[in-house]
Amino acid sequence: MPKILKKQFKSSKIQGFNRILFGVLFLALELLNPLNLERASAQTPFYQDKTVRIIIGFTPGGFYDRWARLLSRYMPKYVPGNPSFLVQNMPGASSVIAANYVYNLAKADGLTMLVPINSLYLDQVVGRKEVKFDVRKFEFIGTQEKAPTLLYFRSDSPIKTLSDIIAAKEPPKCGSTGTASTGYLLAKIMDEAFKAKMTTVTGYQGGSEIDIAVERGEITCRGMDIPPHFGREPFDSWHKKGFDRHILQSGPKKDPRMGDAPTLFELMDQFKTTDVVRRAARIIMASGDFGRPMVAGPGNPPDRINLLREAYAKAMRDPGLIEEAKKSQMDMEYTSGEELQALMKELMNQPREAVDRVKKILAD
């Protein structure tokens, strides 16, 4: 090969090697560039390969538990990264134990949510020493229904109307899970508004345990949310056998499933209850507007809260979830996390007179 061609060939080899070397160095520098690292990281969804825990403040079997488990099967479809959802029951003190845990001990990383009792805020309003959270700082994800209240008695009880409770020589015994439970709150309102005294036996771990106690005759009554009363056992069997009797309901309008049972506010009209007691009752019974809420603790990244809210909303529109809820007789009336957040703010910023009356009604 002529010398000049050898030089050109050698030169082209060196140039080719230099181009390769330069390309490798450029690629390495680009990969190490913080901006590029951030962009590469952003392409991987945070929730990919993660597990989201849903802490339920009650024992398995009730509607709080059933709704949490149903949503845990559908929400992952709508969270970028398709994480796993794990449901964990943490009963006790009407879910105050679970709320304290999520608020104070769970990491604020978007991986822990809570399904607490809908009246959780009232324990804070009253100032109970067990409360170690500020309910206003929970981030509401959403709820799936409204949950007005009813009061039922065993049908073999002599109690047939509110007047019978007022006239009873001994207050009837009703069961509840704790001081934030529907049964406890309803009993307090009835005493304040009508002088209808009931003895509330607290400490049951969940609604199913209360219903078993009613069947055994340990107690004769229970205040509870209307949806589960017409959506699960033992109530389906009770209604066929005529085992229980419905005394009243708390919603703004009558539920047709409740027959001729009067509403709480119809009874207040009948007994000429004062306006201040009516306002206090509205604050207390507003818990039904929260249904069975799902919340996250304070300090979670806003973008993750938004993702979870969107996933909740989409899951509630999923045909599969709707079909399962229908088969299980589970009422559906979705409310967004933003709406629930605004409602909680309103309830926690009431006039002093109304708050003082609530405290008086719910005082131990």
PDB file of C-alpha atoms in Angstrom, residues 57-59 64 91-97 117-120 122-124 126 128 130-131 174-188 199-207 209-210 219 222-224 284 287 361-364:
ATOM      1  CA  GLY A  57     -60.785   1.023  62.410  1.00  0.00           C
ATOM      2  CA  PHE A  58     -63.117  -1.947  62.857  1.00  0.00           C
ATOM      3  CA  THR A  59     -63.237  -5.733  62.812  1.00  0.00           C
ATOM      4  CA  TYR A  64     -66.454  -0.221  56.739  1.00  0.00           C
ATOM      5  CA  PRO A  91     -60.244  -2.069  65.805  1.00  0.00           C
ATOM      6  CA  GLY A  92     -60.709  -0.293  69.101  1.00  0.00           C
ATOM      7  CA  ALA A  93     -62.349   2.811  70.637  1.00  0.00           C
ATOM      8  CA  SER A  94     -64.546   3.429  67.578  1.00  0.00           C
ATOM      9  CA  SER A  95     -61.418   3.602  65.366  1.00  0.00           C
ATOM     10  CA  VAL A  96     -59.619   6.208  67.518  1.00  0.00           C
ATOM     11  CA  ILE A  97     -56.740   3.729  67.937  1.00  0.00           C
ATOM     12  CA  ILE A 117     -65.642   5.964  61.738  1.00  0.00           C
ATOM     13  CA  ASN A 118     -67.477   8.818  60.065  1.00  0.00           C
ATOM     14  CA  SER A 119     -68.075  10.621  63.385  1.00  0.00           C
ATOM     15  CA  LEU A 120     -64.386  10.709  64.325  1.00  0.00           C
ATOM     16  CA  LEU A 122     -66.813  14.533  67.421  1.00  0.00           C
ATOM     17  CA  ASP A 123     -64.308  12.971  69.813  1.00  0.00           C
ATOM     18  CA  GLN A 124     -62.038  15.909  68.995  1.00  0.00           C
ATOM     19  CA  VAL A 126     -65.585  17.109  72.863  1.00  0.00           C
ATOM     20  CA  ARG A 128     -61.499  13.403  74.728  1.00  0.00           C
ATOM     21  CA  GLU A 130     -57.643   9.576  73.887  1.00  0.00           C
ATOM     22  CA  VAL A 131     -57.562  11.744  70.768  1.00  0.00           C
ATOM     23  CA  CYS A 174     -78.162  -0.550  73.626  1.00  0.00           C
ATOM     24  CA  GLY A 175     -74.720  -1.535  72.305  1.00  0.00           C
ATOM     25  CA  SER A 176     -71.979   0.577  70.702  1.00  0.00           C
ATOM     26  CA  THR A 177     -68.283   0.417  69.871  1.00  0.00           C
ATOM     27  CA  GLY A 178     -67.348   3.641  71.662  1.00  0.00           C
ATOM     28  CA  THR A 179     -68.001   7.332  72.207  1.00  0.00           C
ATOM     29  CA  ALA A 180     -67.833   8.217  68.506  1.00  0.00           C
ATOM     30  CA  SER A 181     -70.168   5.446  67.406  1.00  0.00           C
ATOM     31  CA  THR A 182     -73.591   5.996  65.876  1.00  0.00           C
ATOM     32  CA  GLY A 183     -75.384   4.280  68.749  1.00  0.00           C
ATOM     33  CA  TYR A 184     -73.652   6.354  71.424  1.00  0.00           C
ATOM     34  CA  LEU A 185     -74.319   9.632  69.604  1.00  0.00           C
ATOM     35  CA  LEU A 186     -77.964   8.871  68.910  1.00  0.00           C
ATOM     36  CA  ALA A 187     -78.590   7.942  72.548  1.00  0.00           C
ATOM     37  CA  LYS A 188     -77.103  11.257  73.691  1.00  0.00           C
ATOM     38  CA  THR A 199     -78.023   2.909  78.733  1.00  0.00           C
ATOM     39  CA  THR A 200     -75.227   2.600  76.176  1.00  0.00           C
ATOM     40  CA  VAL A 201     -72.970  -0.428  76.654  1.00  0.00           C
ATOM     41  CA  THR A 202     -69.659   0.465  74.975  1.00  0.00           C
ATOM     42  CA  GLY A 203     -66.548  -1.549  74.189  1.00  0.00           C
ATOM     43  CA  TYR A 204     -67.732  -3.858  71.420  1.00  0.00           C
ATOM     44  CA  GLN A 205     -65.051  -4.310  68.739  1.00  0.00           C
ATOM     45  CA  GLY A 206     -67.460  -3.938  65.825  1.00  0.00           C
ATOM     46  CA  GLY A 207     -71.064  -3.921  64.677  1.00  0.00           C
ATOM     47  CA  GLU A 209     -70.350  -8.241  67.807  1.00  0.00           C
ATOM     48  CA  ILE A 210     -73.162  -5.893  68.873  1.00  0.00           C
ATOM     49  CA  ILE A 219     -78.800  -5.938  75.075  1.00  0.00           C
ATOM     50  CA  ARG A 222     -78.675  -0.608  68.665  1.00  0.00           C
ATOM     51  CA  GLY A 223     -78.302   2.684  66.805  1.00  0.00           C
ATOM     52  CA  MET A 224     -76.549   2.130  63.473  1.00  0.00           C
ATOM     53  CA  ILE A 284     -73.607  15.500  65.450  1.00  0.00           C
ATOM     54  CA  SER A 287     -71.381  12.315  60.422  1.00  0.00           C
ATOM     55  CA  ILE A 361     -74.722  16.560  74.907  1.00  0.00           C
ATOM     56  CA  LEU A 362     -71.735  14.273  74.450  1.00  0.00           C
ATOM     57  CA  ALA A 363     -70.135  14.768  77.865  1.00  0.00           C
ATOM     58  CA  ASP A 364     -69.507  11.491  79.690  1.00  0.00           C
TER      59      ASP A 364
END
